[in-house]
Backbone as a ProteinNet text record, in pm:
[ID]
protein_1_A
[PRIMARY]
XXXXXXXXXXXXXXXXXXXXXXXXXXXXXXXXXXXXXXXXXXXXXXXXXXXXXXXXXXXXXXXXXXXXXXXXXXXXXXXXXXXXXXXXXXXXXXXXXXXXXXXXXXXXXXXXXXXXXXXXXXXXXXXXXXXXXXXXXXXXXXXXXXXXXXXXXXXXXXXXXXXXXXXXXXXXXXXXXXXXXXXXXXXXXXXXXXXXXXXXXXXXXXXXXXXXXXXXXXXXXXXXXXXXXXXXXXXXXXXXXXXXXXXXXXXXXXXXXXXXXXXXXXXXXXXXXXXXXXXXXXXXXXXXXXXXXXXXXXXXXXXX
[TERTIARY]
464.6	609.7	666.8	595.9	643.6	620.4	548.8	526.6	417.4	332.6	225.9	98	90.5	-27.7	-27.1	-131.5	-136.3	-180.8	-239.8	-294.4	-206.5	-119.8	-39.2	107.3	193.8	338.1	385.2	512	563.5	557.6	548.4	536.2	409.8	312.4	185.6	192.7	302.8	313	296.3	364.6	345.6	199.8	126.5	-14.1	-98.8	-64.1	-136.6	-114.9	10.6	41.8	-26.5	-25.8	-89.8	-238.8	-302.2	-445.1	-468.3	-378	-392.6	-377	-295	-268	-363.1	-450.6	-537.2	-667.1	-657	-774.3	-808.1	-932.6	-974.4	-1071.7	-1051.7	-1142.9	-1224.5	-1240.1	-1316.2	-1462.9	-1522.6	-1663.5	-1756.1	-1699.4	-1781.1	-1836.9	-1968.9	-2032.8	-2098.6	-2081.4	-2142.1	-2185.6	-2245.2	-2287.4	-2435.8	-2468	-2607	-2662.1	-2763.9	-2815.7	-2859.3	-2929.3	-2979.2	-2871.7	-2813.1	-2717.6	-2590.2	-2549.7	-2424.2	-2446.7	-2563.2	-2595.5	-2499.3	-2461.9	-2373.5	-2236	-2181	-2049.4	-2057.6	-2173.5	-2191.1	-2191.2	-2255.3	-2257.6	-2116.9	-2037	-1898.1	-1820.6	-1850.6	-1786.4	-1823.6	-1951.1	-1997.3	-1926	-1904.9	-1853	-1701.4	-1637.8	-1493.3	-1429	-1329.1	-1260.2	-1162.3	-1184.5	-1100.3	-964.3	-859.3	-724	-693.9	-642.8	-612.7	-472.8	-421.1	-293.6	-325.5	-304.2	-344.8	-249.9	-302.8	-222.2	-169.8	-71.3	-27.6	-103	-186.8	-271.4	-412.5	-459.8	-586.8	-704.4	-699.4	-809.3	-823.7	-712.2	-719	-774.5	-744.5	-803.6	-954.4	-997.5	-1140.7	-1218.4	-1167.6	-1243.7	-1236.1	-1137.1	-1124.2	-1166.9	-1222.4	-1264.9	-1150.1	-1034.7	-924.1	-802.5	-803.3	-687.1	-722	-620	-638.4	-662.7	-776	-798.6	-706.8	-688.4	-611.7	-691.7	-621.5	-682.3	-749.2	-689.3	-748.2	-642.9	-691.3	-604.3	-646.8	-553.7	-579.9	-485.5	-525.1	-445	-450	-335.7	-325.8	-318.2	-404.3	-412.3	-366.2	-269.7	-218.8	-159.1	-133.6	-66.3	82.2	153.1	296.6	364.4	441.3	502.5	409.8	293.3	194.4	213.8	306.9	335.5	294.3	278.7	238.6	343.4	468.5	575.4	599.9	586.4	601.9	500.4	375.1	270.3	300.1	338.4	366.6	485.7	590.3	707.6	671.6	586.2	543.5	464.5	370.9	292.2	382.4	479.3	570.9	655.9	704.5	784.6	702.6	576.1	488.9	462.7	442.5	422.7	545.3	664.3	789.6	804.5	768.7	777.6	685.9	575	478.8	515.2	630.5	675.6	623.4	569.3	517.3	628.8	615.9	705.5	652.9	737.2	695.4	777.3	707.8	773.2	737.9	839.2	818.8	875.7	788.9	829.3	825.1	936.4	943.3	974.9	895.9	919.8	954.4	966.2	990	1123	1147.3	1270	1361.9	1491	1587.5	1564.1	1606.7	1590.8	1650.3	1770	1838.3	1762.2	1694.6	1617	1494.5	1431.4	1318.4	1367.8	1479.9	1536.5	1576.7	1627.2	1666	1545.5	1432.1	1310.7	1260	1269.5	1225.8	1322.2	1453.5	1551.3	1510.8	1481	1444.6	1323.6	1225.7	1103.6	1133	1202.1	1225.1	1327.8	1425.9	1529	1490	1379.9	1334.1	1445	1506.6	1613	1572.9	1601.7	1571.7	1649.7	1580.7	1639.3	1769.2	1781.1	1903	2020.5	1993.6	2100.3	2157.2	2094.6	2142.1	2284.7	2314.1	2448.9	2556.7	2517.6	2614.5	2643.9	2572.4	2596.5	2724.8	2785.3	2899.8	2847.6	2933.4	2892.3	2851.4	2928.7	2898.1	2763.1	2735.8	2608	2492.1	2513.3	2408.2	2380.6	2485.4	2467.9	2409.2	2441.1	2381.1	2229.9	2185.8	2042.1	1975.9	2043.5	1990	1975.9	2075.7	2069.2	1952.5	1928.9	1815.6	1683	1671.7	1549.2	1529.3	1637.5	1629.5	1590.8	1637.1	1607.7	1462.2	1398.7	1260.3	1156.8	1201.2	1107.6	1149.2	1050.4	1076.7	1037.7	1000.9	964.3	1084.2	1063.4	1166.6	1110.1	1198.3	1160.4	1253.4	1194.7	1271.4	1220.5	1315.4	1283	1339.9	1255.7	1298.8	1263.1	1361.7	1343.6	1327.4	1232.2	1212.1	1208	1242.7	1231.5	1085.5	1055.8	916.9	860.3	738.2	667.5	715.9	813.7	871.3	831	779	748.4	598.6	552.7	410.2	390.3	266.3	233	305.3	335.6	410.6	551	616.6	749.5	739.7	637	620.8	594.4	517.4	488.6	618.2	700.2	828	918.8	917.8	998.4	954.9	824.5	772.8	813.6	803.6	842.9	993.1	1071.9	1217.4	1257.3	1192.1	1220	1185.6	1079.5	1039.7	1144.6	1197.3	1295.7	1433.1	1478.7	1615.4	1632	1527.7	1540.4	1443.6	1362.1	1260.2	1171.4	1135.8	1059.3	923.7	818.3	681.8	618.8	579.9	528.8	391.1	370	237.3	162.2	237.6	179	275.6	220	300.7	267.9	371.4	355.6	411.9	336.6	379.4	376.8	493.2	508	554	461.3	319.4	245.5	114.9	34.3	40.1	39.6	30.9	148.3	262.9	379.7	414.3	318.4	332.5	290.9	340.6	298	189.8	124.9	26.6	91.1	59.2	111.5	26.5	-91.7	-184.2	-182.9	-163	-169.2	-51.8	-17.5	85.2	20.3	86.2	37.9	69.3	-31.1	-12.5	-98.8	-88.1	-165.7	-315	-356.1	-499	-551.1	-459.6	-498	-513.3	-632.5	-652	-609.5	-578.9	-526.6	-629.4	-758.7	-862.8	-851.3	-851.9	-847.1	-714.4	-604	-471.9	-451.9	-481.6	-460	-564.8	-678.6	-775.1	-717.7	-651.1	-581.5	-475.9	-396.9	-289.8	-346.3	-451.8	-509.8	-573	-636.8	-694.1	-585.6	-472.5	-362.6	-300.5	-289.4	-236.1	-332.5	-461.6	-558.7	-558.7	-540	-527.5	-406.8	-298.3	-177.8	-209.2	-287.4	-327.6	-408.2	-499.2	-582.2	-496.7	-408.9	-326.3	-236.7	-177.7	-83.1	-144.8	-275	-349.3	-289.8	-264.9	-208.6	-279.9	-274.3	-318.2	-208.6	-246.1	-153	-191.1	-91.2	-113.8	-31.2	-95.4	-25	-61.9	-26.7	-52.5	-90.2	-149.9	-188.9	-179.3	-174.4	-163.1	-295.8	-318.4	-437.3	-406.6	-511.9	-494.2	-480.2	-480	-454.8	-555	-679.8	-783.3	-763.5	-686.3	-665.6	-543.8	-462.2	-340.8	-372.8	-299.2	-304.8	-447.9	-532	-670.4	-698.5	-794.9	-831.4	-929.7	-963.9	-1058.9	-1046.1	-1059.5	-1074.2	-1154.3	-1199.6	-1280.8	-1229.3	-1308.4	-1263.2	-1242.4	-1311.2	-1292.3	-1157	-1088.2	-957.5	-843.2	-873.8	-767.8	-710.5	-579.7	-513.2	-524.9	-534.6	-524.1	-649.4	-698.3	-800.6	-898	-1027.4	-1130.5	-1140.7	-1078.1	-1077.5	-1011.1	-913.4	-847.7	-949.5	-1034.5	-1135.9	-1228	-1265.2	-1359.6	-1300	-1167	-1101.3	-1057	-1013.2	-959.9	-1068.8	-1026.6	-1118.5	-1119.9	-1004.2	-992.4	-908.8	-960.1	-884.3	-889.1	-771.2	-759.9	-690.5	-755.3	-693.5	-611	-490.9	-406.4	-405.3	-461.9	-476.5	-370.4	-297	-190.1	-217.3	-218.1	-231.8	-125.7	-106.8	-9.6	-48.9	-178.8	-226.7	-197.5	-223.3	-196.3	-46.9	33.9	179.7	230	173.7	216.3	186.5	81.6	42.6	108.4	183	245.3	144.2	43.4	-64.7	-86.8	-155.6	-210.9	-353.2	-439.1	-578.5	-602.7	-660.2	-704.4	-853.3	-892.2	-1033.7	-1064.6	-1168.3	-1210.7	-1280.7	-1226.2	-1286.7	-1361.4	-1312.3	-1381.2	-1340.2	-1436.3	-1406.5	-1503.1	-1455.6	-1537.1	-1529.5	-1447.2	-1427.7	-1510.4	-1565.8	-1641.5	-1733.3	-1790.7	-1887.8	-1815.8	-1838.2	-1774.7	-1815.2	-1931.5	-1978.6	-1917.1	-1842.3	-1780.1	-1637.3	-1614.3	-1484.3	-1448.5	-1535	-1508.8	-1376.6	-1350.7	-1224.4	-1163.1	-1031.8	-963.5	-821.8	-769.6	-636.2	-536.6	-420.6	-314.6	-186.3	-112.9	15.6	114.6	201.8	298.8	433.7	539	675.5	752.5	759.3	820.4	970.3	1036.2	1179.1	1214.5	1127.4	1150.5	1066.2	997.5	917.7	815.5	745.9	644	510.8
3100.4	3110.6	3212.4	3322	3427.6	3393.5	3286.1	3245.2	3320.9	3389.8	3467.3	3387.3	3268.3	3183.5	3123.3	3149.2	3102.8	2957	2903.1	2768.1	2663.4	2707.5	2611.9	2651.4	2549.8	2573	2561.4	2598.7	2583.4	2439.9	2340.8	2201	2176	2266.3	2247.5	2291.8	2357.4	2412.9	2306.1	2189	2087.9	2046.4	2028.3	1987.5	2100.4	2226.9	2341.5	2345.9	2327.5	2327.5	2210.2	2094.7	1977.5	2002.4	2064.1	2095.4	2196.3	2295.2	2399.9	2343.5	2238.4	2181	2068.1	2030.8	1915.5	1954.6	2042.2	2080.5	1965.9	1930	1817.8	1864.3	1810.6	1840.1	1715.8	1626.2	1504	1537.5	1462.2	1483.6	1409	1323.8	1247.2	1339.2	1330.9	1417.6	1336.2	1204.7	1120.5	987.2	906.3	771.6	772	737.7	728.6	591.4	588.8	462.7	368.4	420.3	337.2	315.4	423.4	413.9	339	347.2	283.7	152.7	92.4	-31.3	-144.5	-155.4	-264.4	-252.1	-131	-110.9	-131.3	-96.7	-116.4	-265.5	-347	-490.6	-549.5	-498.8	-543.6	-510.9	-394.2	-354.6	-451	-490.8	-583.2	-718.5	-766	-901.5	-905.8	-789.7	-786.4	-827.8	-915.2	-959.9	-851.6	-802	-694.4	-749.2	-680.6	-723.9	-687.8	-785.1	-764.8	-814.7	-766.7	-814.7	-916.5	-1047.1	-1148.4	-1155.3	-1201.5	-1232	-1374.2	-1409	-1548.8	-1626.1	-1555.9	-1620.3	-1631.7	-1752.5	-1775.5	-1709.7	-1703.9	-1643.1	-1494.9	-1425.9	-1284.9	-1269.3	-1364.3	-1361.5	-1386.6	-1469.3	-1498.2	-1373.9	-1301.3	-1186.9	-1066.2	-1065.9	-953.1	-991.3	-1112.6	-1160.9	-1166.1	-1213.4	-1237.4	-1150.1	-1060.7	-975.4	-828.1	-744.7	-599.9	-542.6	-475.6	-409.6	-288.4	-245.4	-124.2	-1.5	109.3	238.6	234.5	159.9	148.4	175.7	209.2	230.2	133.6	49.9	-47.6	-22.5	-69.9	-43.7	-159.6	-186.5	-281.2	-199.5	-231.3	-156.1	-246	-196.4	-275.8	-183.5	-240.5	-164.6	-151.1	-64.6	-51	-183.2	-236.3	-367.3	-482.3	-452.1	-556	-629	-581.9	-653.6	-580.3	-447.7	-371.7	-385.4	-353.2	-360.7	-504.7	-598.6	-740.2	-779.5	-738.6	-771.9	-709.9	-581.9	-515.5	-580	-614.5	-679.4	-817.6	-890.9	-1022.9	-1010.6	-915.8	-896.1	-856.1	-767	-721.5	-837.8	-921.5	-1037.6	-1133.5	-1154.1	-1243	-1186.9	-1055.7	-992.5	-1011.1	-991.1	-1008	-1151.2	-1245.5	-1387.4	-1420.7	-1348.7	-1371.3	-1293.2	-1224.2	-1153.6	-1012.2	-955.1	-818.4	-718.4	-599.5	-489.1	-418.5	-407.7	-356.2	-233.1	-126.4	-8.4	-1.1	-2.9	1.9	134	221.2	351.9	342.9	371.2	362.8	498.8	536.1	658.3	627.8	499.7	459.2	387.1	285.7	207.1	240.5	216.8	240.5	143	182.7	98.4	-40.6	-43.7	-171.4	-260.1	-199.1	-277.4	-340.9	-266.5	-324	-436.9	-415.1	-518.9	-641.6	-619.2	-729.3	-815.6	-751.8	-826	-905	-846.5	-916.4	-1030	-1009.5	-1118.4	-1236.4	-1208.4	-1314.1	-1392	-1319.1	-1382.4	-1470.8	-1415.6	-1488.5	-1600.7	-1581.5	-1683.4	-1784	-1754.7	-1838.5	-1855.9	-1744.1	-1740.7	-1640.4	-1672.2	-1577.3	-1448.7	-1336.7	-1207.9	-1181	-1230.3	-1207.7	-1293.6	-1393.6	-1482.8	-1442.7	-1346.1	-1307.6	-1256	-1177.4	-1118.4	-1223.9	-1345.9	-1452.7	-1534.1	-1506.2	-1578	-1528.3	-1615.9	-1571.9	-1493.4	-1410.1	-1329.1	-1419	-1526.6	-1616.7	-1684.9	-1729.1	-1794.9	-1698.3	-1574.2	-1472.2	-1442.9	-1421.8	-1387.9	-1505.5	-1628.5	-1745.9	-1747.3	-1713.8	-1708.5	-1594.9	-1481.1	-1370.6	-1412.1	-1483.5	-1531.6	-1628.8	-1712.7	-1806.3	-1732.3	-1626.8	-1545.6	-1478.6	-1423.3	-1354.5	-1449.9	-1574.7	-1671.5	-1717.2	-1704.7	-1751.4	-1640.6	-1516.6	-1404.7	-1311.4	-1265.2	-1167.8	-1026.9	-1013	-882.4	-808.5	-680.1	-597.1	-532.1	-506	-439.6	-321.6	-202.8	-84	-35.4	-2.8	47.7	187.7	282.3	421.8	473.6	532	585.1	736.3	785.1	928.8	957.3	1079.4	1114	1118	1077.1	1081.2	1222.4	1233.5	1360.7	1459.1	1418.7	1513.2	1484.6	1366	1326.5	1312	1346.1	1337.7	1279	1272.9	1210	1276.4	1405	1473.5	1417	1388.8	1326.3	1185.8	1112.2	974.8	976.3	1073.3	1086.5	1111.5	1201.8	1233.4	1110.1	1033.6	911.5	811.2	792.6	696.8	737.7	867	916.3	898.4	922.7	908.9	763.3	671.4	529.2	481.9	539.1	502.2	546.2	666.5	721.4	656.8	646.5	602.6	451.2	380.7	236.5	154.2	220.1	151.3	64.4	121.4	49.2	115.3	36.4	83.5	-8.6	42.3	-45.6	-103.2	-225.8	-289.5	-266.5	-242.4	-219.6	-132.7	-44.8	46.9	27.2	13.6	5.7	133.1	190.6	311.7	281.2	281	241.5	360.7	442.5	418.2	550.8	546	663.6	773	732.2	828	922.8	889.4	977.6	1036	1030.9	1101.4	1247.6	1332.8	1472.6	1488.2	1602.4	1635.9	1729.1	1710.1	1797.7	1922.7	1923.6	2036.2	2136.5	2089.6	2179.5	2151.4	2248.9	2233	2206.9	2121.5	2098	2220.3	2272.5	2391.2	2378.9	2478.9	2477	2479.7	2538.5	2547.3	2425.7	2337.1	2220.3	2099.9	2037.6	1919.3	1793	1689	1565.5	1496	1511.6	1450.2	1502.2	1634.4	1694.4	1665.8	1676.8	1662.7	1522.4	1420.4	1284	1240.9	1307.5	1282.4	1332.1	1449.7	1499.3	1398.4	1348.2	1254	1128.4	1071.1	948.3	972	1087	1119.5	1132.3	1191	1208.2	1073.8	983	850	771.5	786.6	718.7	780.6	913	979	928	900.1	843.4	706.5	626.8	494.4	505	602.3	622.9	673	767.7	827.6	725.1	633.8	536.9	398.5	387.6	264.3	144.7	163.5	57.6	55.1	-56.9	-54.4	3.7	86.4	137.7	73.6	20.8	-46.2	25.2	59.6	128.9	66.2	134.3	81.8	195.7	160	259.5	201.1	288.9	245.4	262.6	174.3	187.8	285.9	341.7	431.6	351.3	418.9	352.9	241.3	261.9	161.3	32.3	39.7	-78.8	-159.8	-111.2	-182.2	-304.3	-414.3	-536.7	-581.5	-570.8	-614.9	-725.1	-808.8	-917.8	-872.4	-744.7	-692.8	-541.4	-488.2	-344.1	-319.7	-196.6	-162.1	-34	24.2	142.7	263.2	266	377.6	370.5	257.8	241.9	298.2	345	395.8	524.9	534.8	650.9	771.3	889.3	1018.4	1063.8	985	1042	938.5	964.2	882.9	918.1	1027.2	1064.6	958.3	885.8	776.1	667	637.3	532.6	564.3	691	730.4	716.5	719.4	718.6	578.7	496.3	363.9	271.4	179.8	80.3	-48.1	-81	-203.4	-173.3	-210.2	-195.8	-329.8	-387.6	-513.8	-488.9	-526.3	-514.7	-638	-617.3	-728.2	-725.9	-828.5	-833.7	-926.4	-873.1	-949.5	-959.6	-1081.5	-1103.7	-1205.1	-1220.1	-1317.1	-1459.2	-1487.8	-1621.5	-1652.5	-1555.2	-1574.1	-1587.3	-1506.5	-1515.9	-1654.8	-1709.4	-1841.4	-1950.6	-1930.6	-2027.7	-1999	-1888.7	-1850.9	-1801.7	-1730.3	-1682.9	-1533.6	-1477.3	-1343.1	-1348.2	-1263.5	-1262.5	-1142	-1166.9	-1060.2	-1036.2	-910.1	-875.1	-774.6	-804.6	-709.3	-590.1	-472.3	-351.7	-271.9	-277.9	-214.9	-289.9	-315.2	-392.3	-355.7	-278.4	-244.5	-350.8	-453.1	-556.7	-681.6	-691.9	-811.3	-785.8	-892.4	-885.9	-890.9	-790.8	-787.5	-906.6	-962.5	-1075.8	-1208.6	-1210.5	-1332.2	-1340	-1433	-1442.3	-1308	-1262.7	-1136.8	-1142.5	-1256.9	-1277.8	-1408.9	-1414.4	-1538.9	-1532.5	-1647.6	-1658	-1701.9	-1637.7	-1667.8	-1695.2	-1797.6	-1826.3	-1714.7	-1687.3	-1578.8	-1623.8	-1598	-1628.7	-1497.6	-1435.9	-1302.3	-1308	-1418.5	-1429	-1429.8	-1494.9	-1502.7	-1401.1	-1313.4	-1207.4	-1263.9	-1369.8	-1434.1	-1435.5
-628.8	-643.3	-545.4	-526.1	-436.1	-289.4	-262.6	-125.9	-53.4	-127.9	-63.9	-43	-104.6	-88.9	50.8	128.6	266.7	278.6	172.5	178	110.8	18.3	-57.2	-56.3	-52.7	-56.8	-202.3	-230.1	-367.3	-419	-326.9	-370.6	-451.5	-439.3	-509.8	-655.9	-695.6	-831.1	-940.1	-929.9	-1035.4	-1055.2	-944.2	-958.5	-1016.3	-984.6	-1042.7	-1192.8	-1235	-1378.1	-1448.7	-1380.4	-1440.8	-1462.8	-1366	-1379.7	-1491.6	-1500.4	-1602.2	-1743.4	-1754.5	-1887	-1923.5	-1831.5	-1855.9	-1926.3	-2025.3	-2104.8	-2199.7	-2205.1	-2288.4	-2396.2	-2517.5	-2627.6	-2662.5	-2564.1	-2585	-2611.9	-2704.6	-2738.5	-2642.3	-2558	-2464.6	-2356.6	-2337.3	-2237.7	-2126.7	-2130.9	-2029.1	-2087.5	-2003.6	-2043.1	-2075.2	-2199.7	-2241.8	-2205.4	-2122.5	-2070.2	-2182.5	-2283.6	-2393.6	-2499	-2550.5	-2661.5	-2624.7	-2498.7	-2456.8	-2382.6	-2402.3	-2329.8	-2365.5	-2493	-2535.8	-2469.9	-2470.6	-2409.1	-2257.4	-2199.9	-2056.7	-2022.9	-2107	-2082.2	-2092.7	-2187	-2198.8	-2072.1	-2014.5	-1889.2	-1777.1	-1770.9	-1667.5	-1676.7	-1799.2	-1819.2	-1834.7	-1841.8	-1855.2	-1723.5	-1730	-1609.8	-1565.3	-1444.3	-1393.1	-1352.1	-1398.5	-1363.5	-1218.6	-1145.6	-1004.5	-971.8	-860.6	-809.7	-700.2	-726.2	-628.7	-508.7	-396.6	-278.8	-290.9	-207.6	-203	-95.9	-17.4	82.6	26.4	8.9	-59.9	11.3	144.9	219.8	184	158.9	120.6	-20.3	-107.5	-241.7	-236.1	-141.9	-128.3	-87.2	10.9	61.6	-31.7	-124.1	-217.6	-359	-373.9	-505.8	-606.3	-559.4	-652	-632.1	-536.2	-514.2	-517.5	-524.6	-519.5	-658.7	-680.9	-810.1	-824.8	-947.3	-973.6	-928.8	-913.5	-877.9	-740.5	-646.6	-513.7	-407	-286.9	-171.4	-61.2	-17.9	87.7	203.9	322.4	440.9	538.9	599.9	710.9	839.1	934.7	1060.4	1174.8	1255.2	1366.5	1471.6	1588.6	1692.6	1658.1	1728.6	1708.5	1741.3	1645.8	1664.4	1633.8	1579.9	1552.7	1421.7	1337.6	1212.9	1086.9	1093.2	973.2	862.6	897	796.9	754.5	848.8	813.9	707.4	727	630.1	493.9	492.3	365.9	295.3	373.3	313.8	259.4	331.5	284.4	153.5	150.1	27.8	-88.6	-62.5	-167.3	-218.4	-126.8	-166	-251.8	-212.6	-289.3	-429.4	-439.2	-570.8	-659	-600.7	-676	-723.3	-636.5	-671.6	-788.9	-798.6	-907.9	-1034	-1033	-1152.5	-1166.5	-1058.4	-1063.1	-1032.8	-1088.3	-1055.3	-931.3	-830.2	-699.9	-662.5	-622.7	-567.1	-419.6	-334.8	-189.8	-138.8	-91.6	-37.4	114.1	178.6	324	385.5	484.7	559.9	705.3	737.2	876	890.8	808.7	816.4	699	716.8	609.7	494.3	374.8	256.5	279.7	340.9	362.7	461.2	558.8	655.9	591.3	500.5	426.3	337.3	268	181.2	262.4	384.4	472.1	507.4	534.9	568	447.8	330.8	209.9	177.6	204.6	191.9	280	407.5	501.1	451.4	396.6	345.9	225.3	126.3	1.6	17.4	107.7	128.7	235.5	308.7	419.9	524.1	559	659.6	766.7	891.8	998.1	976.3	994.8	959.7	1035.1	1157.5	1235.7	1189.6	1105.4	1059.5	923.9	858	724.6	731.6	833.9	845.4	868.5	910.4	933.9	808.5	698.6	573.5	507.8	429.7	349.2	229.8	173.5	58.2	-58.5	-82.2	-193.9	-175	-52.1	-24.3	-43.1	2.8	-11.6	-158.4	-236.5	-378	-456.5	-415.1	-480.2	-461.6	-339.1	-312.5	-390.8	-402.1	-481.3	-627.5	-680.4	-818.9	-837.2	-736.6	-744.4	-746.9	-664.3	-662.6	-798.2	-853.9	-983	-1095.5	-1087.4	-1193.6	-1191.6	-1074.2	-1060.5	-1079.2	-1083.6	-1095.5	-1207.9	-1283.2	-1388.7	-1344.2	-1219	-1166.9	-1109.8	-1081.6	-1020.1	-894.6	-800.1	-676.2	-652.3	-636.4	-599.3	-463.9	-375.9	-242.5	-230	-190.9	-178.7	-40.5	26.1	160.9	158.5	238.5	258.2	408.3	449.3	591.7	634.7	758.7	807.5	801.9	750.7	747.4	643	560.1	463.7	319.1	292.8	155.2	134.8	15	-16.9	-156.6	-199.8	-328	-444.7	-433.5	-539.1	-553.8	-440.9	-445.5	-503.8	-465.2	-514.4	-665.9	-710.5	-853.5	-931.5	-880.3	-945.9	-947.3	-839	-831.9	-937.6	-951.8	-1050.5	-1191.9	-1221.3	-1353.5	-1375.5	-1270.9	-1280.9	-1302.4	-1231.7	-1248.9	-1390.3	-1444.3	-1580.9	-1681.9	-1663.6	-1757.7	-1740.5	-1613.9	-1587.1	-1580.3	-1533.1	-1511.2	-1594.7	-1677.2	-1757.1	-1667.3	-1552.2	-1451	-1431.7	-1448.5	-1425.9	-1321.7	-1205.2	-1099	-1130.8	-1086.6	-1091.5	-960.8	-852.7	-721.3	-641.2	-556.6	-476.5	-329.1	-246.4	-101.5	-38.4	52.9	124.2	273.5	334.7	474.5	558.9	618.3	614.1	604.9	585.2	552.4	659.1	785.5	895	906.5	844	851.2	714.2	621.2	493.7	511.6	424	419.9	314.4	315	211.2	109.8	-16.3	-121.2	-138.7	-74.9	-95	19.7	140.6	256	349	429.4	530.6	665.8	743.9	880	964.6	1032	1114.8	1239.7	1325.8	1448.3	1424.8	1313.6	1282.8	1206.9	1163	1084.6	1177.8	1178	1262.3	1187.8	1263.5	1204.5	1116.1	1148.5	1064.5	921	906.8	773.2	705.2	780.3	719.5	663.9	743.4	696.8	594.9	592.7	485.2	352.9	356.6	237.6	191.9	286.8	253.8	188.6	249	194.5	57.7	38.2	-92.9	-198.6	-160.3	-255.8	-293.8	-196	-226.1	-314.3	-287.7	-372.9	-513.1	-519.9	-649.8	-726.1	-655.3	-717.2	-777.1	-703.1	-752.2	-880.5	-883.8	-1003.2	-1120	-1092.9	-1198.1	-1266.8	-1187.4	-1244.2	-1262.2	-1237.8	-1265	-1189.9	-1060	-976.4	-841.3	-770.3	-630.7	-542.4	-446.7	-346.1	-213.2	-143.8	-16	90.8	201.8	308.7	443.3	551.3	684.3	777	890.5	989.1	1128.8	1228.3	1366.8	1439.5	1536.3	1619.7	1733	1790.9	1904.4	2033.9	2146.6	2274.6	2303.2	2265.3	2294.6	2216.5	2106.3	2023.6	2060.6	2156.3	2194.5	2280.1	2251	2332.8	2358.8	2257.8	2271.4	2171.2	2203	2112.7	2006.3	2008.5	1910	1900.7	1780.5	1762.8	1635.5	1619.5	1503.3	1440.8	1349.9	1277.1	1368.1	1481.6	1574.2	1644.2	1629.8	1693.8	1609.9	1489.5	1404.1	1461.4	1462.4	1520	1426.9	1484.3	1415.3	1341	1243.2	1156.2	1101.7	1121.9	1056.5	909.3	868.2	726.8	640.9	699.3	628.3	596.3	693.8	677.5	560.1	547.4	443.5	303.5	292.7	162.1	119.2	214.2	181.4	126	39.5	-16.7	65.8	123.1	202.6	326.4	443.6	568	641.1	663.9	735.8	868.5	977.8	1108.8	1139.3	1194.5	1240.7	1393.3	1452.9	1597.8	1656.9	1754	1818.2	1967.8	2020.5	2164	2206.9	2336.6	2387	2347	2349.4	2313.5	2166.5	2079.8	1936.8	1911.5	1981.2	1966.1	2004.4	2111.9	2158.7	2056.5	1978.6	1875.2	1740.4	1731.6	1604.8	1503.9	1553.7	1467.3	1482.3	1387.5	1400	1346.9	1399.9	1353	1263.5	1148.2	1059.4	1080.7	1076.5	1085.5	974.3	896.7	794.2	861.3	840.1	896.4	790.2	668.2	554.9	429.9	341.9	221.2	108.9	12.7	-104.3	-212.9	-191.4	-293.1	-265.2	-146.7	-110.8	7.2	59	168.2	302.2	386.5	518.6	605.6	580.6	658.9	617.8	507.3	456.3	511.1	603.1	671.7	736.6	826.4	896.5	971.2	1034.5	1106.1	1059.6	1056.6	1024.1	1077.2	1111.9	1170.9	1064.5	1062.7	966.9	1045.3	1004.1	1067.4	1039.3	1134.6	1117.5	1172.6	1096.1	1138.1	1137.8	1254.3	1263.8	1235.8	1270.6	1248.5	1099.4	1019.8	875.3	797.1	868.8	806.5	709.1	754.7	669.8	743.4
[MASK]
++++++++++++++++++++++++++++++++++++++++++++++++++++++++++++++++++++++++++++++++++++++++++++++++++++++++++++++++++++++++++++++++++++++++++++++++++++++++++++++++++++++++++++++++++++++++++++++++++++++++++++++++++++++++++++++++++++++++++++++++++++++++++++++++++++++++++++++++++++++++++++++++++++++++++++++++

C-alpha cells in the first residue's frame, strides 16, 4: 500500500488478500490409489464438457472442442487473420447459445462488434454502414431470436490491463448483468500487462509474457472456462509458407503455458484461392501428427 514493495504494484493487493483468505479446512490430503479407485474410474469415463468449434476439422484435432480451464492461442503474422479467427470463433459460440466475453486491447469495441456483425449477418464488413437502420435492426432481431447466448465486448488500452482487471470485469458483469461467460477471448496476449510484476529495464520479455500467460491460464482455471487469445510471429515467420514454435514473437514462455497453439499461415497463393492454412504447433488435447496441417476457406470481407 505504501509503495515500498519493489516487486509488486498496488494492483497486486486483491490477489494478496485472496491468497490470505484462501485458508482451507478440507480433510482431503490427496488421492488414495486403492481407496479412491472407484471415483477415479468415474473420472476416466465422465464426458468432459467442451466448447465446440463450428469447423469440424478443429473439433477433430481437439477431440470435440476446447476443454474448460485451458489457454489456447492462434498464432499469425500481423494482418494474418488473428482477430478474424477470434471473431469467427466468438460468433460461432454465440450462435450455439454460449455466453461469450470478448476482451480487446487492440481494436475498439465497435470494430470488434462490426466484424462479428459481418460474420453473423453474412455481409461484407465495408457494406454494413450502407444499410438502413431498420434493415440492420431486423437482422439483429433475427440473430437474437436464433441464439440464447449473450456477447459482451470490453475494450482496454494496450499494455494497461491484466488478469486482475479481467477478473473484476467478470465479477461486475455477474452482479450488474447476470452474465457468466462460457468462453473468454483476449485479443491479444502480447499486449496484456501482468498483475504480478511491472515491465522494467531489468525485466526480459520471456519472463514478463510468461507471467501474463500464466495469469490468463489461471483466470481460465478460476472461472472454469476456456480462454482463447492470439499471438504474433517474429520476422522469420512473416510471408512464409511455414513456421514453427520458434517463430513466436517475444517469448517462448507463452509456448510453455498454452495448451493449444494453432498457426495461421498466409501466402499470396493461399490468398488467391481464398484459403488459409492452419498448422498445429502445440496440442495437449490430441495428437500433433493427426492433421498436422489443413487448409480452411477464409472470407476476409465477411470475417468468416
